[in-house]
Short mmCIF file of C-alpha atoms in Angstrom, two decimals:
data_model
loop_
_atom_site.label_atom_id
_atom_site.label_comp_id
_atom_site.label_asym_id
_atom_site.label_seq_id
_atom_site.Cartn_x
_atom_site.Cartn_y
_atom_site.Cartn_z
CA MET D 1 59.06 99.88 81.19
CA THR D 2 59.00 103.70 81.89
CA SER D 3 62.18 105.78 81.55
CA ARG D 4 62.27 106.26 85.34
CA HIS D 5 62.29 102.54 85.98
CA ARG D 6 64.89 101.95 83.22
CA THR D 7 67.12 104.57 84.84
CA LYS D 8 66.92 102.75 88.11
CA ASP D 9 67.77 99.45 86.49
CA VAL D 10 70.78 100.99 84.80
CA GLN D 11 71.94 102.43 88.12
CA TRP D 12 71.53 99.07 89.94
CA GLU D 13 73.20 97.24 87.06
CA SER D 14 76.19 99.64 87.28
CA LEU D 15 76.45 99.40 90.99
CA PHE D 16 76.20 95.58 91.09
CA SER D 17 78.49 94.98 88.13
CA LEU D 18 79.16 91.23 88.19
CA GLN D 19 82.69 90.09 87.69
CA ASP D 20 83.41 88.00 84.53
CA LYS D 21 84.17 84.79 86.37
CA PRO D 22 82.24 81.94 84.78
CA ALA D 23 83.59 79.39 87.26
CA VAL D 24 82.05 81.37 90.22
CA PRO D 25 78.32 80.91 90.88
CA LEU D 26 76.10 83.95 90.13
CA GLN D 27 74.93 84.21 93.78
CA GLN D 28 78.56 84.44 94.97
CA ARG D 29 79.39 87.00 92.25
CA LEU D 30 76.44 89.12 93.35
CA ARG D 31 77.58 88.90 96.98
CA LEU D 32 81.08 89.96 95.96
CA ALA D 33 79.74 92.97 94.07
CA ALA D 34 77.55 94.00 96.99
CA VAL D 35 80.30 93.69 99.56
CA GLU D 36 82.65 95.66 97.31
CA ALA D 37 80.14 98.47 96.95
CA ILE D 38 79.59 98.58 100.72
CA LEU D 39 83.29 98.58 101.60
CA GLU D 40 84.11 101.24 99.02
CA GLY D 41 81.30 103.47 100.32
CA ARG D 42 79.21 103.37 97.14
CA LEU D 43 76.48 101.92 99.29
CA PRO D 44 76.71 103.90 102.52
CA PRO D 45 75.33 102.70 105.93
CA GLY D 46 71.53 102.99 105.96
CA ALA D 47 71.17 102.88 102.18
CA THR D 48 68.03 101.22 100.90
CA LEU D 49 68.42 98.31 98.52
CA PRO D 50 65.87 97.34 95.90
CA SER D 51 63.61 94.43 96.49
CA SER D 52 64.76 91.03 95.31
CA ARG D 53 62.29 91.20 92.51
CA GLU D 54 63.48 94.59 91.36
CA LEU D 55 67.18 93.67 91.52
CA ALA D 56 66.60 90.38 89.71
CA LYS D 57 64.83 92.20 86.91
CA ALA D 58 67.62 94.86 86.71
CA LEU D 59 70.42 92.34 86.53
CA GLY D 60 68.71 89.60 84.55
CA LEU D 61 68.96 87.09 87.35
CA SER D 62 66.47 84.73 88.97
CA ARG D 63 64.71 86.09 92.05
CA ASN D 64 65.90 83.03 94.04
CA THR D 65 69.52 83.99 93.28
CA VAL D 66 69.04 87.49 94.52
CA THR D 67 67.11 86.37 97.60
CA SER D 68 69.80 83.84 98.52
CA ALA D 69 72.49 86.45 98.17
CA TYR D 70 70.52 88.94 100.38
CA MET D 71 70.03 86.23 103.07
CA ARG D 72 73.67 85.42 103.07
CA LEU D 73 74.67 89.07 103.28
CA ILE D 74 72.28 89.53 106.20
CA ASP D 75 73.87 86.53 107.92
CA ASP D 76 77.29 87.97 107.33
CA GLY D 77 76.32 91.33 108.89
CA PHE D 78 76.45 93.51 105.73
CA LEU D 79 72.71 93.99 105.38
CA GLU D 80 69.63 93.93 107.62
CA ALA D 81 66.01 93.47 106.88
CA HIS D 82 63.17 95.54 108.45
CA PRO D 83 59.63 94.13 108.24
CA ARG D 84 57.41 96.07 105.78
CA SER D 85 60.34 98.49 105.20
CA GLY D 86 62.85 96.61 103.07
CA VAL D 87 66.55 95.74 103.09
CA PHE D 88 69.19 98.22 104.23
CA VAL D 89 72.97 98.38 104.49
CA LYS D 90 73.64 97.68 108.12
CA VAL D 91 74.88 100.43 110.41
CA HIS D 92 77.11 98.75 113.03
CA GLY D 93 77.00 100.07 116.55
CA ASP D 94 74.08 102.37 115.75
CA PRO D 95 70.71 102.40 117.56
CA ARG D 96 68.99 101.37 114.35
CA SER D 97 70.74 97.99 114.70
CA SER D 98 69.16 97.46 118.12
CA GLY D 99 65.55 97.56 117.02
CA VAL D 100 64.99 101.36 117.15
CA ALA D 101 62.48 102.46 114.42
CA LYS D 102 64.08 103.78 111.24
CA ALA D 103 62.21 107.11 111.52
CA ASP D 104 63.60 107.60 115.04
CA TRP D 105 67.12 106.89 113.99
CA ARG D 106 66.97 109.30 111.05
CA ALA D 107 65.37 111.97 113.29
CA LYS D 108 68.17 111.85 115.84
CA PRO D 109 70.26 115.05 115.41
CA LEU D 110 73.96 114.89 114.93
CA PRO D 111 76.10 116.36 117.72
CA GLU D 112 77.48 119.78 117.12
CA PRO D 113 81.14 119.80 116.16
CA VAL D 114 83.57 120.84 118.84
CA ARG D 115 85.07 124.28 117.96
CA LEU D 116 88.63 124.98 119.11
CA PRO D 117 89.53 128.52 120.07
CA GLN D 118 91.67 130.35 117.57
CA SER D 119 95.25 130.85 118.52
CA THR D 120 96.40 134.38 119.27
CA PRO D 121 99.35 135.75 117.22
CA GLU D 122 101.68 135.52 120.20
CA ARG D 123 100.85 131.80 120.73
CA GLU D 124 101.13 130.66 117.10
CA ALA D 125 103.21 127.59 116.66
CA PRO D 126 106.58 128.00 115.08
CA ALA D 127 106.86 127.11 111.39
CA MET D 128 107.42 123.37 110.84
CA ALA D 129 110.42 122.11 108.94
CA PRO D 130 109.63 120.36 105.62
CA LEU D 131 108.66 116.74 106.15
CA THR D 132 111.26 114.18 104.93
CA SER D 133 110.98 110.48 104.33
CA PRO D 134 113.50 108.03 105.90
CA ASP D 135 116.53 107.18 103.90
CA TRP D 136 115.85 103.45 103.61
CA SER D 137 119.03 102.70 101.69
CA ALA D 138 121.06 103.98 104.68
CA ARG D 139 118.92 102.18 107.24
CA LEU D 140 118.98 98.72 105.64
CA ILE D 141 121.43 96.54 107.46
CA ARG D 142 121.37 93.81 104.80
CA SER D 143 119.72 93.51 101.44
CA LEU D 144 119.17 90.67 98.99
CA SER D 145 117.91 92.89 96.16
CA ASP D 146 121.27 92.69 94.29
CA ARG D 147 121.38 88.87 94.42
CA ARG D 148 120.93 87.08 91.14
CA THR D 149 117.90 84.77 91.18
CA LEU D 150 115.53 82.90 88.96
CA ALA D 151 112.91 85.27 87.59
CA LYS D 152 110.18 85.39 84.98
CA PRO D 153 108.54 88.29 83.20
CA ASP D 154 105.39 89.55 84.97
CA GLN D 155 103.22 88.49 82.01
CA TRP D 156 105.06 85.14 81.45
CA ARG D 157 101.75 83.37 80.84
CA GLN D 158 101.37 85.28 77.58
CA TYR D 159 104.44 83.72 76.16
CA PRO D 160 103.66 80.59 74.01
CA TYR D 161 106.80 78.70 74.96
CA PRO D 162 107.59 79.03 78.66
CA PHE D 163 110.56 76.71 79.43
CA VAL D 164 110.80 78.07 82.98
CA TYR D 165 110.43 77.12 86.63
CA GLY D 166 107.65 77.78 89.14
CA THR D 167 104.75 76.94 86.89
CA PHE D 168 102.17 74.15 86.75
CA ASP D 169 100.36 72.43 84.06
CA PRO D 170 96.56 72.86 84.49
CA GLN D 171 96.02 69.75 82.41
CA LEU D 172 97.90 67.65 84.98
CA PHE D 173 96.67 69.26 88.16
CA PRO D 174 94.47 66.79 90.16
CA THR D 175 91.62 69.19 90.41
CA GLU D 176 88.83 66.88 91.49
CA ALA D 177 90.98 64.86 93.88
CA PHE D 178 92.32 67.96 95.58
CA ARG D 179 88.96 69.63 95.78
CA GLU D 180 87.62 66.43 97.42
CA CYS D 181 90.28 66.60 100.06
CA CYS D 182 89.70 70.32 100.75
CA VAL D 183 85.91 69.68 101.10
CA HIS D 184 86.70 66.78 103.40
CA SER D 185 88.76 69.04 105.66
CA LEU D 186 85.96 71.63 105.79
CA ALA D 187 83.41 69.12 107.15
CA ARG D 188 82.28 70.12 110.59
CA VAL D 189 83.54 66.85 112.12
CA HIS D 190 87.04 67.66 110.97
CA LEU D 191 87.21 71.38 112.03
CA PRO D 192 88.61 70.57 115.45
CA GLN D 193 91.55 68.83 113.80
CA TRP D 194 92.90 71.93 112.10
CA THR D 195 91.14 75.05 113.42
CA PRO D 196 92.99 75.41 116.70
CA ASP D 197 96.28 77.42 116.94
CA PHE D 198 99.03 74.84 116.55
CA GLU D 199 101.86 77.24 117.79
CA LEU D 200 104.86 74.87 117.97
CA SER D 201 103.26 71.71 116.58
CA ASP D 202 102.02 70.46 113.16
CA VAL D 203 98.90 68.61 112.05
CA PRO D 204 99.63 65.08 113.28
CA GLU D 205 97.97 63.40 110.30
CA LEU D 206 100.43 65.09 107.92
CA ILE D 207 103.39 64.13 109.95
CA GLU D 208 102.28 60.51 109.96
CA GLN D 209 101.74 60.50 106.18
CA ILE D 210 105.26 61.89 105.64
CA ARG D 211 106.78 59.46 108.24
CA LEU D 212 104.97 56.32 107.04
CA ARG D 213 104.32 56.89 103.34
CA LEU D 214 106.80 59.38 101.81
CA LEU D 215 110.04 58.89 103.77
CA PRO D 216 110.24 55.06 103.60
CA LYS D 217 110.34 55.25 99.83
CA ARG D 218 113.61 57.14 100.16
CA GLY D 219 114.82 54.71 102.82
CA VAL D 220 114.44 57.27 105.54
CA PHE D 221 112.74 56.31 108.94
CA ALA D 222 112.06 59.06 111.42
CA LEU D 223 110.20 59.72 114.59
CA PRO D 224 107.38 62.35 114.65
CA GLU D 225 109.55 64.66 116.75
CA GLU D 226 112.20 64.57 114.06
CA ILE D 227 109.93 66.15 111.42
CA LEU D 228 109.02 69.83 111.00
CA ILE D 229 106.59 71.16 108.36
CA THR D 230 107.79 74.28 106.48
CA VAL D 231 106.31 76.84 104.06
CA GLY D 232 108.06 75.17 101.15
CA ALA D 233 111.74 74.19 100.77
CA GLN D 234 112.92 77.84 100.66
CA HIS D 235 111.52 78.41 104.16
CA ALA D 236 113.55 75.36 105.26
CA TYR D 237 116.72 76.91 103.72
CA TYR D 238 116.14 80.28 105.43
CA MET D 239 115.47 78.76 108.90
CA LEU D 240 118.56 76.55 108.63
CA GLY D 241 120.64 79.52 107.68
CA GLU D 242 119.19 81.55 110.55
CA ALA D 243 119.78 78.80 113.14
CA LEU D 244 123.22 77.46 111.98
CA PHE D 245 125.17 79.99 110.03
CA ASP D 246 127.12 83.18 110.90
CA ALA D 247 129.88 85.14 109.20
CA GLN D 248 132.46 82.49 110.25
CA SER D 249 130.51 79.51 108.91
CA ARG D 250 132.13 77.80 105.90
CA VAL D 251 129.31 76.61 103.63
CA GLY D 252 130.00 74.55 100.53
CA LEU D 253 127.60 74.95 97.56
CA GLU D 254 127.52 73.13 94.31
CA GLU D 255 128.88 75.21 91.35
CA PRO D 256 126.57 75.55 89.39
CA GLY D 257 123.94 75.19 92.06
CA HIS D 258 120.48 76.10 93.27
CA PRO D 259 120.11 79.92 93.44
CA HIS D 260 117.16 79.91 95.79
CA ALA D 261 119.18 77.99 98.43
CA ARG D 262 122.15 80.21 97.92
CA ASN D 263 120.04 83.43 98.38
CA SER D 264 118.14 82.05 101.38
CA PHE D 265 121.39 81.21 103.11
CA ALA D 266 122.89 84.54 102.20
CA ALA D 267 121.13 86.58 104.90
CA ARG D 268 123.74 85.43 107.42
CA GLU D 269 126.61 86.11 105.05
CA PRO D 270 128.54 82.88 105.51
CA GLN D 271 131.82 82.15 103.79
CA TRP D 272 130.93 80.54 100.51
CA GLN D 273 132.96 77.68 99.14
CA PRO D 274 132.02 76.63 95.55
CA LEU D 275 132.14 72.89 95.04
CA ALA D 276 132.73 71.36 91.59
CA VAL D 277 130.07 69.21 89.83
CA ASP D 278 130.62 66.65 87.08
CA ASP D 279 128.75 63.83 85.37
CA GLN D 280 128.26 62.05 88.71
CA GLY D 281 127.08 65.09 90.61
CA LEU D 282 129.06 66.73 93.43
CA VAL D 283 132.87 66.09 93.29
CA VAL D 284 133.54 64.92 96.84
CA ASP D 285 137.32 64.46 96.61
CA HIS D 286 139.51 67.46 97.55
CA LEU D 287 136.83 69.29 99.53
CA PRO D 288 138.07 72.45 101.24
CA PRO D 289 137.60 72.79 105.06
CA LEU D 290 133.84 73.12 105.67
CA ASP D 291 131.20 73.41 108.38
CA TYR D 292 128.21 72.58 106.13
CA VAL D 293 127.68 71.21 102.59
CA TYR D 294 124.44 71.90 100.72
CA VAL D 295 123.83 69.20 98.08
CA THR D 296 121.02 68.14 95.63
CA PRO D 297 121.97 64.51 95.10
CA SER D 298 118.86 63.01 93.40
CA HIS D 299 118.84 65.40 90.49
CA GLN D 300 121.51 68.05 90.83
CA SER D 301 120.19 71.54 90.31
CA PRO D 302 120.69 72.56 87.61
CA THR D 303 122.62 69.88 85.75
CA THR D 304 120.12 67.06 86.76
CA ARG D 305 123.05 64.60 87.34
CA THR D 306 122.61 62.00 90.08
CA LEU D 307 125.21 61.67 92.85
CA SER D 308 126.54 58.11 92.68
CA LEU D 309 126.22 55.74 95.62
CA GLU D 310 129.92 55.55 95.97
CA ARG D 311 130.19 59.32 96.30
CA ARG D 312 127.33 59.43 98.73
CA LYS D 313 129.13 56.98 101.08
CA ARG D 314 132.40 58.89 100.60
CA LEU D 315 130.71 62.23 101.49
CA LEU D 316 129.27 60.87 104.61
CA ALA D 317 132.57 59.38 105.63
CA LEU D 318 134.29 62.75 105.07
CA ALA D 319 131.54 64.50 107.07
CA GLU D 320 132.37 62.33 110.12
CA GLN D 321 136.12 62.52 109.72
CA ARG D 322 136.11 66.31 109.24
CA ASP D 323 133.11 67.17 111.45
CA PHE D 324 130.84 68.88 108.93
CA VAL D 325 127.11 68.56 108.38
CA VAL D 326 125.31 67.77 105.14
CA ILE D 327 122.17 69.56 104.14
CA GLU D 328 120.44 67.21 101.62
CA ASP D 329 117.77 68.75 99.36
CA ASP D 330 116.06 65.70 97.83
CA TYR D 331 115.09 67.77 94.81
CA GLU D 332 112.69 66.03 92.46
CA ALA D 333 113.57 62.59 93.81
CA GLU D 334 110.03 61.27 92.97
CA ASN D 335 110.44 62.22 89.28
CA LEU D 336 112.36 59.16 88.11
CA TYR D 337 111.77 57.60 84.67
CA VAL D 338 114.72 55.33 84.11
CA GLY D 339 116.55 52.95 86.53
CA GLU D 340 116.26 52.42 90.25
CA PRO D 341 116.37 55.28 92.80
CA VAL D 342 119.62 55.77 94.67
CA PRO D 343 119.14 55.81 98.43
CA ALA D 344 118.88 59.13 100.03
CA LEU D 345 121.93 60.36 101.96
CA LYS D 346 119.72 60.61 105.01
CA SER D 347 119.01 56.83 104.69
CA LEU D 348 122.78 56.09 104.81
CA ASP D 349 123.39 58.45 107.72
CA LYS D 350 124.00 56.53 110.96
CA VAL D 351 125.10 59.36 113.25
CA GLY D 352 122.77 62.23 112.56
CA ARG D 353 125.00 64.35 110.26
CA VAL D 354 122.42 64.78 107.46
CA ILE D 355 119.58 67.39 107.53
CA TYR D 356 116.96 66.30 104.94
CA VAL D 357 114.81 68.87 103.18
CA GLY D 358 111.83 67.75 101.09
CA SER D 359 108.87 69.29 99.28
CA ILE D 360 105.35 67.91 99.40
CA SER D 361 103.57 70.25 97.12
CA LYS D 362 106.07 71.03 94.27
CA SER D 363 104.73 68.31 91.93
CA LEU D 364 101.22 69.77 92.27
CA SER D 365 101.89 73.45 92.25
CA PRO D 366 104.78 75.53 93.75
CA SER D 367 102.18 78.02 95.07
CA LEU D 368 100.89 75.54 97.64
CA ARG D 369 104.07 75.92 99.64
CA LEU D 370 104.42 72.85 101.82
CA GLY D 371 107.75 71.24 102.67
CA TYR D 372 109.44 69.59 105.62
CA ILE D 373 112.75 69.10 107.41
CA VAL D 374 113.94 65.79 108.92
CA ALA D 375 116.74 66.27 111.39
CA PRO D 376 117.74 65.20 114.97
CA ARG D 377 115.12 66.12 117.53
CA ALA D 378 117.35 68.69 119.30
CA LEU D 379 117.64 70.76 116.09
CA ILE D 380 113.93 70.29 115.18
CA ALA D 381 112.94 71.60 118.65
CA GLU D 382 115.00 74.74 118.04
CA LEU D 383 113.62 75.18 114.56
CA ARG D 384 110.11 75.01 115.92
CA VAL D 385 110.72 77.96 118.13
CA LEU D 386 112.36 79.87 115.23
CA ARG D 387 109.43 79.06 112.96
CA HIS D 388 106.99 80.27 115.57
CA ALA D 389 108.82 83.60 115.69
CA MET D 390 108.63 83.82 111.92
CA VAL D 391 105.30 82.55 110.69
CA ARG D 392 103.90 80.67 113.84
CA HIS D 393 103.11 77.56 111.69
CA PRO D 394 102.16 76.79 108.06
CA SER D 395 98.41 76.64 107.21
CA ALA D 396 96.88 73.94 109.30
CA PHE D 397 93.98 73.62 106.85
CA LEU D 398 96.41 72.96 104.01
CA GLN D 399 98.28 70.44 106.13
CA HIS D 400 95.16 68.61 106.97
CA ALA D 401 93.85 68.53 103.36
CA PHE D 402 97.23 67.37 102.08
CA ALA D 403 97.34 64.62 104.64
CA HIS D 404 94.03 63.32 103.29
CA PHE D 405 95.39 63.71 99.75
CA LEU D 406 98.30 61.51 100.68
CA SER D 407 96.25 58.95 102.56
CA LEU D 408 93.92 58.31 99.66
CA GLY D 409 96.85 57.57 97.33
CA HIS D 410 96.19 60.65 95.15
CA HIS D 411 99.86 61.71 95.44
CA GLU D 412 101.13 58.43 93.94
CA THR D 413 98.58 58.60 91.13
CA HIS D 414 99.45 62.15 90.37
CA ALA D 415 103.15 61.43 90.44
CA ARG D 416 102.67 58.59 87.85
CA ARG D 417 100.76 60.86 85.59
CA VAL D 418 103.35 63.60 85.82
CA ASN D 419 106.20 61.17 85.13
CA GLN D 420 104.46 59.84 82.08
CA ALA D 421 103.81 63.34 80.77
CA LEU D 422 107.46 64.45 81.42
CA GLN D 423 108.75 61.36 79.72
CA ALA D 424 106.89 62.32 76.60
CA ARG D 425 108.02 65.91 76.86
CA MET D 426 111.72 64.76 77.33
CA GLN D 427 111.46 62.67 74.16
CA ALA D 428 109.96 65.60 72.18
CA LEU D 429 112.66 67.93 73.52
CA ASP D 430 115.44 65.45 72.64
CA GLU D 431 114.17 65.20 69.05
CA ALA D 432 113.66 68.96 68.69
CA LEU D 433 117.10 69.88 70.12
CA CYS D 434 118.94 67.34 67.87
CA ARG D 435 117.01 68.54 64.87
CA GLU D 436 116.98 72.37 65.35
CA LEU D 437 120.10 73.00 67.34
CA PRO D 438 122.57 70.19 66.55
CA ASP D 439 125.64 71.99 67.99
CA PHE D 440 123.96 72.40 71.43
CA LYS D 441 125.05 69.72 73.85
CA PHE D 442 122.92 68.08 76.53
CA VAL D 443 122.31 64.79 78.31
CA LEU D 444 118.74 63.62 78.66
CA PRO D 445 118.14 63.11 82.37
CA THR D 446 116.79 59.91 83.95
CA GLY D 447 114.29 62.03 85.98
CA GLY D 448 113.27 65.55 87.01
CA ALA D 449 111.59 68.18 84.89
CA SER D 450 114.43 70.02 83.17
CA VAL D 451 117.35 69.74 80.81
CA TRP D 452 120.77 71.49 81.20
CA VAL D 453 122.03 72.61 77.80
CA ARG D 454 125.44 73.86 76.69
CA ALA D 455 125.47 76.17 73.71
CA PRO D 456 128.49 76.83 71.44
CA ASP D 457 131.27 78.88 73.02
CA TRP D 458 130.30 82.12 71.25
CA VAL D 459 126.77 82.10 72.79
CA ASP D 460 126.05 84.06 75.93
CA THR D 461 122.75 82.73 77.13
CA GLY D 462 121.87 85.90 78.96
CA GLU D 463 121.81 87.63 75.63
CA LEU D 464 120.09 84.62 74.08
CA ALA D 465 117.37 84.75 76.68
CA ARG D 466 116.56 88.32 75.72
CA MET D 467 116.54 87.48 71.96
CA ALA D 468 114.33 84.40 72.67
CA ARG D 469 111.65 86.54 74.37
CA GLU D 470 111.18 88.32 71.09
CA GLN D 471 110.30 84.95 69.55
CA GLY D 472 107.88 84.05 72.43
CA VAL D 473 110.39 81.75 74.17
CA LEU D 474 111.33 81.90 77.84
CA ILE D 475 114.48 80.03 78.96
CA GLU D 476 116.59 80.15 82.14
CA ALA D 477 119.96 81.66 81.43
CA GLY D 478 122.78 79.80 83.10
CA GLU D 479 124.53 82.75 84.89
CA VAL D 480 121.94 82.73 87.73
CA PHE D 481 123.09 79.20 88.77
CA PHE D 482 126.75 80.17 89.30
CA MET D 483 128.29 82.04 92.16
CA HIS D 484 131.08 83.00 89.73
CA PRO D 485 129.45 82.80 86.18
CA PRO D 486 131.80 82.74 83.13
CA TYR D 487 131.31 85.25 80.32
CA PRO D 488 130.15 84.44 77.83
CA CYS D 489 128.08 81.92 79.78
CA PRO D 490 127.05 79.15 77.37
CA TYR D 491 124.71 77.26 79.71
CA PHE D 492 120.92 77.42 80.05
CA ARG D 493 118.15 75.33 81.43
CA LEU D 494 114.91 74.27 79.75
CA ARG D 495 112.12 73.48 82.25
CA LEU D 496 109.23 71.25 81.14
CA SER D 497 106.86 71.45 84.00
CA SER D 498 104.22 73.51 82.27
CA ILE D 499 104.71 73.34 78.50
CA GLY D 500 102.61 70.91 76.45
CA VAL D 501 104.30 68.27 74.35
CA ASP D 502 102.96 69.82 71.22
CA GLN D 503 104.53 73.17 72.05
CA ILE D 504 108.09 71.87 72.52
CA GLY D 505 108.94 71.36 68.85
CA PRO D 506 107.72 74.79 67.78
CA GLY D 507 109.35 76.32 70.88
CA ILE D 508 112.77 74.95 70.06
CA ARG D 509 112.31 76.05 66.44
CA ALA D 510 111.60 79.58 67.64
CA LEU D 511 114.63 79.37 69.93
CA ALA D 512 116.77 78.49 66.87
CA LEU D 513 115.49 81.65 65.26
CA ALA D 514 116.72 83.60 68.28
CA VAL D 515 120.12 81.92 68.04
CA LEU D 516 120.31 83.06 64.44
CA ALA D 517 119.35 86.64 65.38
CA LEU D 518 121.95 86.62 68.07
CA ALA D 519 124.61 85.48 65.60
CA GLN D 520 123.70 88.18 63.17
CA ALA D 521 123.78 90.86 65.92
CA ARG D 522 127.22 89.74 67.05
CA GLY D 523 128.62 89.35 63.59
CA VAL D 524 129.34 85.61 64.08
CA PRO D 525 130.28 84.01 60.72
CA ARG D 526 127.47 81.91 59.28
CA VAL D 527 129.89 78.87 59.10
CA LEU D 528 129.92 78.78 62.87
CA VAL D 529 126.17 78.72 63.21
CA HIS D 530 124.84 75.27 62.52
CA LEU D 531 121.05 75.32 62.52
CA HIS D 532 118.42 73.11 60.86
#
């Protein structure tokens, strides 16, 4: 190979640098590189590309791969081929695209630039004042930036022991089954079922799967017009707050409780009423005057305790007597390892006082963002209009694919696998906590994916969380779950949704080292620190 040809190869190799994505086919990676070069202007309109043989040789690819990539880029309107001339970057809206010969196009002179007359001294514009940016802090009517919420470090995946929310386990994700359902929805015969603009409606197949497959397991029976699809449970909280709350609304929240619901409701600044929680979940006796009660009865967030059947009935009786509405978040109801499920509050509701919020996608991956609301049809009709103003509707493609996922029984199969894995992780956590941190108190839950832990009184878990990061451990400090957190706050949550069973023992051992470091930093006598 001559030096001239080698220089060209190096140039093309640099221009078409293929991304290091082994899971993406070479043809697609080459298309991505070409589109990026065109959009960034490194390949300008009218630029000549090498032949498929030359580019294949320069990049070490097969000629078929390059030819297929070229053909796809031509179909997509990025390139165009001219017989006996070669392949060029397409110039949209130019005569060359309409069949004019390349030589004629290149010969066409550019128009002369328009020259504006210079202003005379007496007509010069006055000096402009310095440009200033808007003062956004003064313009903001409301802000949630100061609200405490669950958060992870940006690089949380690099920590070996992530006991935190919002993650998924790639070993448990049903990759093949979910891919099958997505491919099914992309078949031409199914495109009319999800490609139109749904505006105020949802994909009927998903509504039917929720109505006939998911809800009956919780004892809930609803009509199609009583179900609304949301972009996850948090979207449901926000819409309910927008539609129902104002500054005079008295809203009862569990204390400790779910911070995402509290922050989503906060936009309307209602009057918060913290409600006590004990070993049986929400304490329903001695409730203050309320308009709404938000409750997580299946596995209370964050304590994981289940609201007893007696308390459920009592809560509904009080709701009718005192004219308040219950917002039931059926949080992690499908993750049950021991005993029989307690009927959902919605299943016991005879007069329409319960608004039911559920998540479809949380057990797969929180990023899929599919949830739903079950409520009286009059409220659902109003929420549809509100949703339309916010996001129009959730992804119809995802709705259709998930409906197929549910119809084939993949959801039940996946739930069984997740529950088996979580049972094993719970057992490993139980043994590790008892061994490494014997003074830390907890109750192993009957379901869900987390454990609520109480450290000794001298421990503040906000400080412990910072120490634990240095040992590679991420925990959820308890203060974020309280409206009025104590100090020191001895509570924290360990989430098990994305940590392998083999990592749990070493992770708790590393957490014990963080406890020891915290004790030394605070000067706690060694006699008060009981570690393995």
